[in-house]
Amino acid sequence: MKDIESALIEERLYRPTKKFQENCNITAEQAIKQHADYKFNPESFWKGLANQFIEWDKPFTKICSGSRPFFKWFEDGELNVSKNCVDRHIKNTNNAIIHISESGKKENISYKKLYEKVNRFSWSLKKMKLKEGDRVIIYMPTIPESIIAMLACARLGIIHSVVFAGFSSESLKDRIIDCNAKAVITVDGFKRSGKLIESKKVVDEAIEAGCECVKAVLIFNNLNLKISKNKIDFTWDEIAPRESVVVDPLSMNAEALLFILYTSGSTGKPKGIMHSSAGYLLNCSLTSRWVFDLKENDIFWCTADIGWVTGHSYVVYGPLSLGATVLIYDGAPTYPDKNRFWKIIEENKVTVFYTAPTAIRTLMKVGEDSPRSFKLDSLRLLGTVGEPINPKAWVWYHKMIGLGNCPIVDTWWQTETGANMIAPLPGISDLAPGTCTKPLPGIETAIMDTNGDEITNANIGGDLVIKNPWPSMLRGIWNDENRYKQTYWSKYNGKYYITGDTARYDDKGNIWIMGRSDDVVNISGHRLGTMEVESALVAHINVAEAAVVSYKHEIKGEAIHAFVSLKQNTKKLDNSKYADELRQWVKKKIGSIAVPERISFSDMLPKTRSGKIMRRLLRNLARGEEISGDTSTLENESVIAQLREIL
Ligand code: WTA
């Protein structure tokens, strides 16, 4: 990788208001102290926080043990995550969850009610003979029952794996098989943008295609749809206890797995990222307090779907561990119209709002009249996640949604890191649009050059790495220790955790994320491996070869451009028909998010003499750039001219 010269220099600075500074959870003095405490003694720093944020059933004596790349945190301690998120707040008078459905129904769930529901659900899981260590797939939209199901699993030490409800039956099947899940929890169906999605049918398809490991399917009735029932199916109404029940939370070892969450890598199938109980909970909890500044009287709306890590850490585990109120909305941002988000904020007096740049850009496009016609002054803090936010969108968000008064926390983190790693502390950081600023106390990052040295100068890009272990770090990839070592620890002599992102400093030492260094694309803030899309395309009967690259997209951040060569004997259909067919195919194989925006057909793809497709050239072409770098290893130079013609 050549060092990446940085192009964008952003000069504007935004300070938090005096009122915000006076009321924030972590003040400038406290932040200085936290950084100093960490530097002085990392172990006692983490020990203090673990005792402050977590209610332990059995206290720990060990803090961080193990050696690279396998670490354990608080390994002799015991706790229950569900108890930390629910039981200890049952006397709270605020709601735990406010749920708004796409059709406009609203449900408030107090902590006491949540406690009852989690207990009932746990009881039912036990009745299904599920026990500690079993894996259970949750294939549901973002409704309270998904949160309840997660917390019920946590209560019994069952490892949950939430699969995004927009994934196809094949994607679901792959994940079920990979983690050898014993049960699937799903809904009859749900609506998104007014369109019906029949989840139970998708589960049936996945199981029919061969998931012998699944011994039971639990169906929660979300829409009152008629469903077909198989031998292993239980409906919620059949299995739920008739009266209220109490199921004691199991004291779990700190290192017991809480969940597996699948995410894309640059090669091969999705990786089952494993997270532990105590370490994960600690970072979620403390970042909810420090970065989102959450207090019990806040109404926190994190728009993420429960199927992504943001939905795990900042819809469920972080805010609930603090006893705050989370708002969830299970619909599309622009349904039934472009005002939906702002209307929800006004009606529910949302105080902290966390969303993705792609949503901001979508809403920005519909114009300023929309947010202007709503009262958004309940908001006091805004956040973004998932991809770099372009300064224009940042400034619009600050002005139009935050009315110039709300700090914006641009939070950098990953499925693998479990919680925010690089983010502003909203009461003290000077904010510049486009940078996620500096690592949080306790987190040590570096940017590395191609020689393996740390970059300290401004505006030179390199690999972003994390130097020291942290409690919520991934514990590995399910069933694939080698891939874990290879993907995250193979460079730099195994000394540092490799994030897969490239970044640079500005002259104030703020970190700017520049993009991925591997073949992972970031579409609307969701990670996808280009390989996954390529494998889906070549699995089509008429496709000989396919190469997938990304290009910049105004709303989605990045979009997919697929170059496809069809098999010789393929009937001559017009290309747009093939393109439609392939889009449908990818949707079926992976899900709508993976559908290529552009498809170009070509008899030939650029290849090296050893037969490797040169994706670098295709990337240049898709992005309308000059062809850069060496082309001398190209087997057939004329292919570039041919490709230019069809674009
Ligand atoms: C990208 C989502 C720039 C990054 C929490 C990372 C970001 C990947 C930011 C992880 C941000 C996330 N600024 N880029 N604030 N946040 N990313 O696992 O490339 O779905 O590696 O976790 O998203 O995506 P994931």
XYZ file of C-alpha atoms and ligand atoms in Angstrom:
672
model
C 0.000 0.000 0.000
C 1.328 3.409 -0.917
C 1.019 6.030 1.786
C -2.176 7.819 1.097
C -1.906 11.531 0.667
C -4.827 13.236 2.224
C -6.941 15.537 0.184
C -9.463 16.940 2.564
C -8.501 19.610 5.061
C -11.334 20.777 7.307
C -10.849 23.933 9.338
C -14.173 24.612 11.057
C -14.372 23.945 14.817
C -17.472 23.576 16.971
C -17.487 23.902 20.771
C -20.155 22.483 23.104
C -22.461 25.062 24.673
C -21.851 26.174 28.246
C -25.060 24.474 29.357
C -23.944 21.192 27.871
C -20.515 21.481 29.458
C -22.009 22.129 32.877
C -24.306 19.108 32.772
C -22.227 16.485 31.007
C -21.316 13.152 32.587
C -17.629 13.569 31.950
C -16.038 16.963 32.338
C -12.669 18.137 31.077
C -11.023 17.519 34.488
C -12.520 14.043 34.720
C -11.360 13.185 31.223
C -7.830 14.307 32.015
C -7.938 12.201 35.161
C -9.221 9.142 33.268
C -6.442 9.416 30.694
C -3.867 9.887 33.468
C -5.241 6.967 35.497
C -5.015 4.728 32.477
C -1.483 5.789 31.722
C -0.390 5.347 35.315
C -1.882 1.866 35.696
C -4.134 0.361 33.007
C -5.159 -2.552 35.212
C -6.370 -0.456 38.094
C -8.126 1.867 35.626
C -10.174 -1.028 34.213
C -10.686 -2.557 37.639
C -12.221 0.654 38.950
C -14.567 0.967 35.983
C -15.609 -2.691 36.085
C -16.616 -2.284 39.713
C -18.386 0.990 39.043
C -20.409 -0.096 36.008
C -21.147 -3.775 36.614
C -23.065 -5.495 39.366
C -21.068 -8.643 40.052
C -22.453 -11.872 41.494
C -18.927 -12.924 42.350
C -16.161 -10.308 42.388
C -13.186 -10.759 40.089
C -9.587 -10.787 41.242
C -7.921 -11.020 37.823
C -8.143 -8.134 35.386
C -6.586 -8.798 31.981
C -4.987 -12.185 31.380
C -3.799 -14.243 28.441
C -1.484 -13.199 25.663
C -1.786 -11.917 22.127
C -4.080 -12.525 20.399
C -6.147 -14.291 23.073
C -7.157 -12.184 26.035
C -9.501 -12.697 28.941
C -10.981 -10.021 31.128
C -12.073 -10.353 34.766
C -11.935 -14.099 34.168
C -12.724 -15.315 37.680
C -15.684 -12.955 38.162
C -19.349 -13.861 37.707
C -22.308 -11.788 36.597
C -25.484 -11.943 34.605
C -25.869 -9.436 31.791
C -29.670 -9.579 31.770
C -29.723 -8.892 35.510
C -27.449 -5.893 34.943
C -29.723 -4.535 32.215
C -33.096 -5.288 33.762
C -33.342 -6.486 37.365
C -31.282 -3.727 38.878
C -33.556 -1.041 37.426
C -37.003 -2.425 38.256
C -37.647 0.358 40.707
C -36.986 2.980 38.009
C -39.984 5.068 37.132
C -38.879 5.728 33.542
C -39.598 3.495 30.583
C -37.036 0.997 29.415
C -38.382 0.886 25.854
C -40.660 3.086 23.780
C -41.622 1.268 20.625
C -43.079 2.986 17.583
C -44.155 0.690 14.804
C -44.111 1.672 11.159
C -47.891 1.616 11.162
C -47.852 4.204 13.965
C -48.655 2.143 17.064
C -46.827 3.107 20.209
C -46.004 0.929 23.191
C -44.282 1.965 26.416
C -42.492 -0.697 28.398
C -41.383 0.193 31.905
C -38.421 -1.548 33.503
C -40.822 -3.512 35.662
C -42.769 -4.655 32.625
C -39.552 -5.502 30.812
C -38.532 -7.609 33.804
C -41.796 -9.542 33.635
C -41.516 -10.047 29.899
C -37.898 -11.200 30.025
C -38.800 -13.673 32.759
C -41.698 -15.061 30.742
C -39.531 -15.409 27.677
C -36.770 -17.119 29.663
C -39.300 -19.553 31.049
C -40.393 -20.408 27.502
C -36.828 -20.896 26.337
C -36.339 -23.322 29.182
C -39.496 -25.124 28.173
C -37.980 -25.503 24.717
C -35.122 -27.327 26.465
C -32.588 -24.651 25.640
C -29.731 -24.294 28.045
C -26.459 -22.552 28.821
C -24.027 -22.553 25.915
C -26.635 -23.431 23.245
C -26.784 -21.139 20.224
C -30.069 -19.568 19.241
C -30.713 -17.527 16.108
C -32.932 -14.468 16.456
C -34.352 -13.558 13.045
C -36.610 -10.640 13.843
C -37.145 -6.965 13.097
C -36.415 -4.262 15.670
C -39.388 -4.784 17.959
C -39.406 -5.113 21.769
C -39.672 -8.901 21.536
C -36.253 -9.075 19.846
C -34.715 -7.202 22.760
C -36.645 -9.384 25.188
C -35.440 -12.511 23.382
C -31.821 -11.321 23.569
C -32.106 -10.537 27.261
C -33.875 -13.840 27.948
C -31.017 -15.715 26.268
C -28.523 -13.723 28.326
C -30.456 -14.572 31.473
C -29.926 -18.296 30.858
C -26.425 -18.167 29.393
C -27.739 -19.052 25.925
C -25.586 -17.542 23.168
C -27.699 -15.494 20.780
C -26.920 -14.721 17.197
C -29.170 -12.097 15.706
C -29.496 -12.304 11.936
C -30.634 -9.121 10.189
C -34.280 -9.620 9.204
C -33.540 -8.385 5.672
C -31.203 -11.278 4.913
C -32.326 -14.012 2.540
C -33.000 -17.642 3.467
C -29.584 -18.664 2.140
C -27.761 -16.139 4.280
C -29.840 -17.260 7.236
C -29.104 -20.913 6.535
C -25.345 -20.304 6.343
C -25.373 -18.614 9.730
C -27.574 -21.265 11.344
C -25.257 -23.990 10.145
C -22.054 -22.158 10.996
C -22.963 -21.745 14.644
C -24.865 -25.044 14.818
C -27.926 -23.309 16.238
C -30.394 -25.388 18.193
C -33.343 -23.029 17.774
C -34.578 -20.081 15.753
C -36.760 -17.313 17.144
C -38.706 -15.396 14.536
C -41.938 -13.561 13.746
C -44.772 -14.352 11.371
C -43.791 -11.271 9.390
C -43.229 -7.533 9.499
C -43.628 -4.496 7.306
C -40.926 -2.257 5.947
C -41.802 0.735 3.773
C -45.314 -0.678 3.799
C -44.152 -3.915 2.202
C -44.863 -7.251 3.824
C -41.919 -9.500 4.640
C -42.866 -12.987 5.762
C -40.029 -13.996 8.046
C -41.498 -17.344 9.050
C -41.574 -18.430 5.414
C -37.927 -17.475 5.017
C -37.058 -19.553 8.089
C -38.964 -22.515 6.616
C -37.006 -22.189 3.373
C -33.716 -22.079 5.246
C -34.584 -25.138 7.298
C -35.854 -27.084 4.314
C -32.565 -26.399 2.596
C -30.858 -28.347 5.364
C -30.451 -27.160 8.940
C -30.669 -30.426 10.862
C -29.233 -28.779 13.942
C -32.428 -26.764 14.501
C -34.678 -28.594 16.915
C -37.231 -25.862 17.563
C -38.615 -22.686 15.991
C -40.403 -20.132 18.120
C -42.725 -17.767 16.280
C -43.820 -14.518 17.807
C -47.067 -13.264 16.379
C -46.302 -9.769 15.100
C -48.888 -9.203 12.369
C -51.472 -11.922 12.883
C -50.559 -13.632 9.630
C -51.656 -17.152 8.895
C -48.601 -19.368 9.151
C -47.954 -22.967 8.273
C -46.860 -25.047 11.221
C -44.222 -27.715 11.141
C -43.401 -30.331 13.757
C -40.672 -28.264 15.363
C -42.657 -24.996 15.438
C -44.039 -23.384 18.576
C -46.069 -20.218 18.536
C -45.494 -17.753 21.334
C -49.123 -18.058 22.438
C -48.792 -21.801 22.809
C -45.627 -21.756 24.776
C -45.874 -18.626 26.930
C -46.617 -19.229 30.614
C -50.204 -18.543 31.625
C -49.279 -16.567 34.705
C -46.351 -14.442 35.735
C -43.174 -16.379 36.424
C -39.735 -15.652 37.788
C -36.667 -17.271 36.298
C -33.520 -16.642 38.276
C -30.678 -15.230 36.218
C -27.769 -17.632 35.958
C -24.469 -16.388 37.361
C -22.225 -16.565 34.334
C -18.487 -16.508 34.100
C -17.217 -13.123 32.921
C -15.767 -14.738 29.814
C -18.886 -16.755 28.891
C -19.974 -15.863 25.363
C -22.891 -13.467 25.264
C -23.395 -13.509 21.517
C -22.066 -14.268 18.074
C -22.691 -11.704 15.371
C -21.839 -12.363 11.754
C -20.039 -9.719 9.752
C -18.415 -9.590 6.351
C -14.754 -10.085 5.732
C -12.754 -9.604 2.576
C -12.698 -13.289 1.688
C -14.826 -16.318 2.319
C -18.010 -16.595 4.257
C -19.135 -14.142 6.955
C -17.242 -14.291 10.211
C -19.000 -15.159 13.457
C -17.590 -12.495 15.769
C -17.696 -13.671 19.380
C -18.299 -11.377 22.330
C -17.960 -12.132 26.006
C -20.225 -11.100 28.885
C -18.425 -8.777 31.309
C -15.876 -7.082 29.062
C -18.437 -6.361 26.383
C -20.963 -5.014 28.849
C -18.366 -2.778 30.480
C -17.356 -0.916 27.310
C -20.982 -0.618 26.131
C -22.033 0.769 29.445
C -19.233 3.245 29.930
C -19.354 4.587 26.378
C -23.121 5.052 26.736
C -22.320 7.199 29.734
C -19.263 9.027 28.431
C -19.961 9.413 24.728
C -23.770 9.484 24.617
C -23.843 11.218 27.982
C -26.869 9.100 28.951
C -28.796 9.749 32.119
C -31.936 8.071 33.391
C -34.166 10.871 32.153
C -32.870 10.685 28.584
C -34.853 9.324 25.676
C -32.201 7.777 23.498
C -33.062 6.950 19.933
C -30.471 4.867 18.159
C -31.939 4.148 14.732
C -29.833 1.027 14.129
C -31.463 -2.282 13.379
C -31.101 -4.941 16.029
C -29.380 -7.124 13.413
C -26.193 -5.016 13.446
C -23.715 -4.463 16.221
C -24.942 -0.912 16.814
C -28.356 -2.352 17.625
C -26.721 -4.707 20.138
C -24.495 -2.197 21.898
C -26.553 1.003 21.755
C -30.149 -0.168 21.548
C -29.859 -2.970 24.066
C -26.845 -3.522 26.267
C -25.336 -0.050 26.730
C -28.397 2.108 27.457
C -30.317 -0.569 29.380
C -27.332 -1.285 31.614
C -27.541 2.375 32.638
C -31.289 2.292 33.223
C -31.959 4.808 30.433
C -34.934 4.853 28.046
C -34.433 3.641 24.485
C -36.778 4.459 21.670
C -37.074 1.988 18.829
C -38.813 2.460 15.509
C -39.205 -0.557 13.238
C -39.854 1.259 9.978
C -38.118 3.095 7.168
C -36.898 6.698 7.685
C -39.082 8.054 4.922
C -42.262 6.079 5.524
C -45.036 7.129 5.090
C -43.278 10.375 4.230
C -40.053 12.298 4.580
C -41.091 13.771 7.955
C -41.212 10.525 9.854
C -37.955 10.856 11.818
C -38.545 14.448 12.886
C -42.120 13.713 13.850
C -40.984 10.869 16.108
C -38.396 13.143 17.747
C -40.966 15.875 18.356
C -43.718 13.605 19.644
C -41.490 11.652 21.985
C -39.150 14.426 23.062
C -36.091 12.461 22.066
C -32.998 13.896 23.751
C -30.149 11.908 22.190
C -30.282 10.792 18.567
C -27.809 8.389 16.923
C -27.976 7.495 13.239
C -25.897 6.765 10.144
C -24.542 9.276 7.607
C -26.518 7.573 4.858
C -29.798 8.376 6.657
C -28.673 11.961 7.160
C -27.839 12.326 3.474
C -31.184 10.823 2.456
C -33.073 13.254 4.672
C -30.873 16.157 3.660
C -31.843 15.575 0.074
C -35.540 16.092 0.750
C -34.848 19.649 1.814
C -34.836 21.888 4.865
C -38.588 22.434 5.107
C -39.068 19.005 6.561
C -37.025 19.358 9.777
C -37.929 23.055 10.021
C -41.597 22.267 10.501
C -40.956 20.208 13.652
C -39.977 21.090 17.183
C -36.620 19.449 17.631
C -35.467 21.383 20.672
C -35.712 18.385 23.001
C -32.503 17.138 21.363
C -29.296 17.806 23.244
C -26.815 15.424 21.603
C -26.445 13.841 18.169
C -24.329 10.946 16.978
C -23.251 9.192 13.800
C -21.727 5.827 13.003
C -20.992 3.378 10.239
C -18.908 5.322 7.762
C -17.073 8.603 7.491
C -19.523 11.485 7.525
C -18.853 14.078 4.859
C -18.449 17.572 6.357
C -21.417 18.912 4.385
C -23.782 16.379 5.929
C -22.220 16.973 9.358
C -22.827 20.718 9.156
C -26.413 20.196 7.967
C -27.053 17.763 10.828
C -25.596 20.224 13.330
C -27.566 23.174 12.040
C -30.881 21.705 10.935
C -31.372 18.910 13.469
C -29.249 20.056 16.394
C -30.310 23.690 15.851
C -26.676 24.631 16.376
C -26.813 23.559 20.051
C -26.026 19.874 20.022
C -22.548 18.382 19.944
C -22.200 15.604 17.363
C -20.365 12.488 18.410
C -18.872 10.831 15.337
C -18.161 7.401 16.785
C -15.668 5.069 15.170
C -15.866 1.414 16.054
C -16.584 -2.025 14.598
C -18.479 -5.236 15.230
C -15.149 -6.562 16.443
C -14.464 -3.776 18.937
C -17.911 -4.139 20.565
C -18.178 -0.493 21.534
C -17.003 3.017 20.569
C -13.220 3.263 20.380
C -12.517 6.647 18.828
C -15.100 9.309 19.580
C -15.455 12.770 21.051
C -16.337 13.310 24.685
C -19.221 15.640 23.915
C -18.780 18.091 26.785
C -15.161 18.862 26.102
C -14.021 18.033 22.581
C -13.684 20.728 19.978
C -15.478 19.209 17.060
C -14.435 19.423 13.442
C -16.894 17.988 10.919
C -15.649 14.720 9.466
C -13.312 13.462 12.184
C -14.127 10.969 14.917
C -11.480 12.873 16.946
C -9.384 10.889 19.442
C -9.358 7.507 21.169
C -11.388 7.263 24.361
C -9.603 6.900 27.697
C -8.267 3.337 27.909
C -7.944 2.887 24.145
C -4.580 3.196 22.410
C -4.584 3.436 18.643
C -1.841 4.060 16.092
C -1.557 4.665 12.379
C 1.131 2.552 10.705
C 3.138 3.148 7.558
C 4.170 0.499 5.057
C 7.451 -0.111 6.884
C 5.626 -0.962 10.066
C 6.506 2.313 11.790
C 4.033 4.549 13.550
C 3.035 7.653 11.644
C 3.058 10.762 13.777
C 2.863 13.481 11.134
C -0.384 14.978 9.935
C -2.043 14.103 6.655
C -0.252 10.858 5.881
C -2.512 7.856 5.635
C -1.820 4.355 6.918
C -3.328 1.323 8.653
C -5.332 2.063 11.766
C -4.431 -0.382 14.551
C -5.262 -0.791 18.233
C -2.207 -1.338 20.364
C -3.530 -2.629 23.647
C -6.259 -5.077 24.581
C -9.576 -3.634 25.774
C -12.438 -5.389 27.599
C -14.999 -5.512 24.762
C -12.609 -6.777 22.111
C -13.819 -9.742 20.087
C -12.873 -13.077 21.586
C -12.310 -14.596 18.171
C -14.209 -15.948 15.178
C -16.600 -18.787 15.920
C -15.008 -22.058 14.893
C -12.129 -20.420 13.048
C -9.133 -19.607 15.190
C -6.778 -19.396 12.228
C -8.891 -16.872 10.423
C -8.991 -14.773 13.586
C -5.198 -14.756 13.816
C -4.770 -14.228 10.113
C -7.288 -11.413 9.716
C -6.585 -9.352 12.785
C -3.085 -10.131 13.993
C -0.900 -11.276 11.125
C 0.675 -7.936 10.217
C 3.121 -5.974 12.405
C 4.505 -9.170 13.977
C 1.212 -9.906 15.685
C 1.709 -6.969 18.044
C -1.377 -4.947 17.187
C -5.042 -5.512 16.396
C -5.558 -4.595 12.729
C -8.812 -2.754 12.123
C -8.827 -3.033 8.324
C -9.378 0.731 8.065
C -6.971 3.377 6.844
C -6.759 6.708 8.612
C -4.705 9.886 9.021
C -4.177 12.575 11.642
C -4.885 16.236 11.112
C -2.587 18.849 12.577
C -4.508 18.792 15.867
C -4.013 15.053 16.262
C -7.601 14.206 15.338
C -8.132 10.950 13.470
C -9.827 10.921 10.068
C -11.005 7.564 8.782
C -10.220 7.254 5.089
C -11.797 3.920 4.181
C -11.091 0.217 4.188
C -7.769 -1.287 3.252
C -9.300 -4.617 2.284
C -12.018 -5.733 -0.108
C -14.831 -4.730 2.157
C -17.331 -2.149 0.969
C -19.459 -0.031 3.185
C -22.959 0.334 1.764
C -25.288 2.580 3.720
C -23.095 1.916 6.721
C -23.299 -1.856 6.318
C -20.267 -3.942 5.666
C -20.172 -6.337 2.758
C -17.306 -8.311 1.347
C -17.006 -7.874 -2.414
C -16.136 -11.584 -2.506
C -19.529 -12.500 -1.108
C -21.270 -10.657 -3.924
C -18.913 -12.161 -6.492
C -19.599 -15.670 -5.231
C -23.320 -15.032 -5.425
C -22.999 -13.804 -9.021
C -20.862 -16.674 -10.251
C -23.286 -19.126 -8.705
C -25.777 -18.051 -11.394
C -25.989 -20.579 -14.188
C -25.199 -18.073 -16.958
C -22.333 -16.249 -15.293
C -18.800 -17.242 -16.161
C -16.931 -14.673 -14.123
C -17.668 -11.667 -11.999
C -15.683 -8.948 -10.299
C -17.191 -6.539 -7.844
C -15.837 -3.144 -6.849
C -17.251 -0.100 -5.159
C -17.622 3.518 -6.170
C -18.686 6.633 -4.328
C -22.438 7.089 -4.065
C -24.150 10.276 -3.005
C -26.615 8.688 -0.572
C -25.263 5.241 0.226
C -21.653 6.326 0.715
C -20.493 3.471 -1.449
C -22.340 1.373 -4.003
C -21.500 -1.795 -5.905
C -20.426 -1.980 -9.517
C -20.341 -5.552 -10.825
C -18.427 -6.506 -13.954
C -19.823 -9.730 -15.317
C -18.878 -11.980 -18.160
C -21.552 -14.390 -19.259
C -21.001 -17.953 -20.394
C -20.355 -18.361 -24.102
C -23.452 -20.405 -24.825
C -25.723 -17.957 -23.038
C -28.741 -17.063 -25.127
C -28.476 -13.512 -26.386
C -30.929 -11.652 -24.211
C -30.697 -7.952 -23.922
C -28.314 -6.911 -21.180
C -30.819 -5.000 -19.120
C -32.885 -8.169 -18.752
C -29.834 -10.052 -17.541
C -29.018 -7.215 -15.198
C -32.501 -7.429 -13.675
C -32.246 -11.156 -13.362
C -28.857 -10.934 -11.660
C -30.116 -8.286 -9.254
C -32.979 -10.572 -8.247
C -30.517 -13.401 -7.926
C -28.200 -11.488 -5.573
C -31.190 -10.383 -3.536
C -32.199 -13.995 -3.135
C -28.677 -15.157 -2.352
C -27.711 -12.460 0.148
C -30.393 -9.809 0.563
C -31.348 -6.418 -0.860
C -28.350 -4.559 0.586
C -25.978 -6.539 -1.635
C -27.739 -5.822 -4.944
C -25.319 -4.150 -7.384
C -26.308 -0.637 -8.338
C -24.491 -0.989 -11.670
C -23.799 -4.089 -13.724
C -21.564 -4.042 -16.791
C -21.305 -7.004 -19.112
C -18.090 -7.750 -20.872
C -16.689 -10.765 -22.697
C -13.423 -10.299 -20.914
C -12.244 -9.081 -17.558
C -8.762 -7.640 -17.021
C -6.477 -10.383 -15.755
C -2.879 -10.855 -14.884
C -0.906 -13.484 -16.733
C -1.365 -15.750 -13.773
C -5.113 -15.436 -14.194
C -6.024 -13.112 -11.337
C -8.662 -10.497 -12.035
C -7.139 -7.029 -11.578
C -9.848 -5.434 -9.515
C -7.719 -2.337 -9.054
C -8.269 -1.439 -12.721
C -11.984 -2.089 -12.486
C -12.108 0.151 -9.440
C -10.464 2.942 -11.436
C -12.950 2.453 -14.259
C -16.001 2.295 -11.994
C -14.912 5.456 -10.220
C -14.169 7.322 -13.419
C -10.504 7.643 -12.417
C -7.354 7.444 -14.467
C -5.922 3.951 -14.525
C -3.254 4.090 -11.863
C -0.327 1.827 -11.165
C 1.359 -0.845 -13.123
C -0.520 -2.559 -15.942
C 2.419 -4.469 -17.352
C 1.279 -7.764 -15.852
C -2.017 -7.475 -17.705
C -2.636 -10.405 -20.028
C -4.525 -8.393 -22.594
C -4.180 -4.618 -22.586
C -6.985 -4.074 -25.092
C -9.511 -5.117 -22.466
C -9.280 -1.685 -20.847
C -10.362 0.087 -24.021
C -13.178 -2.420 -24.461
C -14.400 -1.854 -20.947
C -14.270 1.900 -21.321
C -16.590 1.589 -24.279
C -19.313 -0.212 -22.392
C -19.321 2.059 -19.357
C -16.735 1.973 9.343
C -20.315 -0.514 12.811
C -15.793 6.271 9.686
C -15.284 1.518 9.400
C -20.224 0.102 14.199
C -15.352 0.291 10.282
C -16.696 4.273 10.344
C -16.663 -0.325 9.845
C -17.258 4.889 11.488
C -17.279 -1.191 10.905
C -17.040 6.289 11.661
C -17.742 2.779 11.504
N -16.307 6.937 10.736
N -15.971 4.964 9.452
N -17.543 6.969 12.676
N -17.903 3.926 12.176
N -17.040 2.963 10.381
O -18.621 -3.706 11.897
O -14.838 1.194 8.112
O -20.709 -2.749 10.828
O -14.273 -0.602 10.089
O -19.606 -1.680 12.800
O -17.509 0.806 9.562
O -18.558 -1.625 10.525
P -19.422 -2.518 11.486
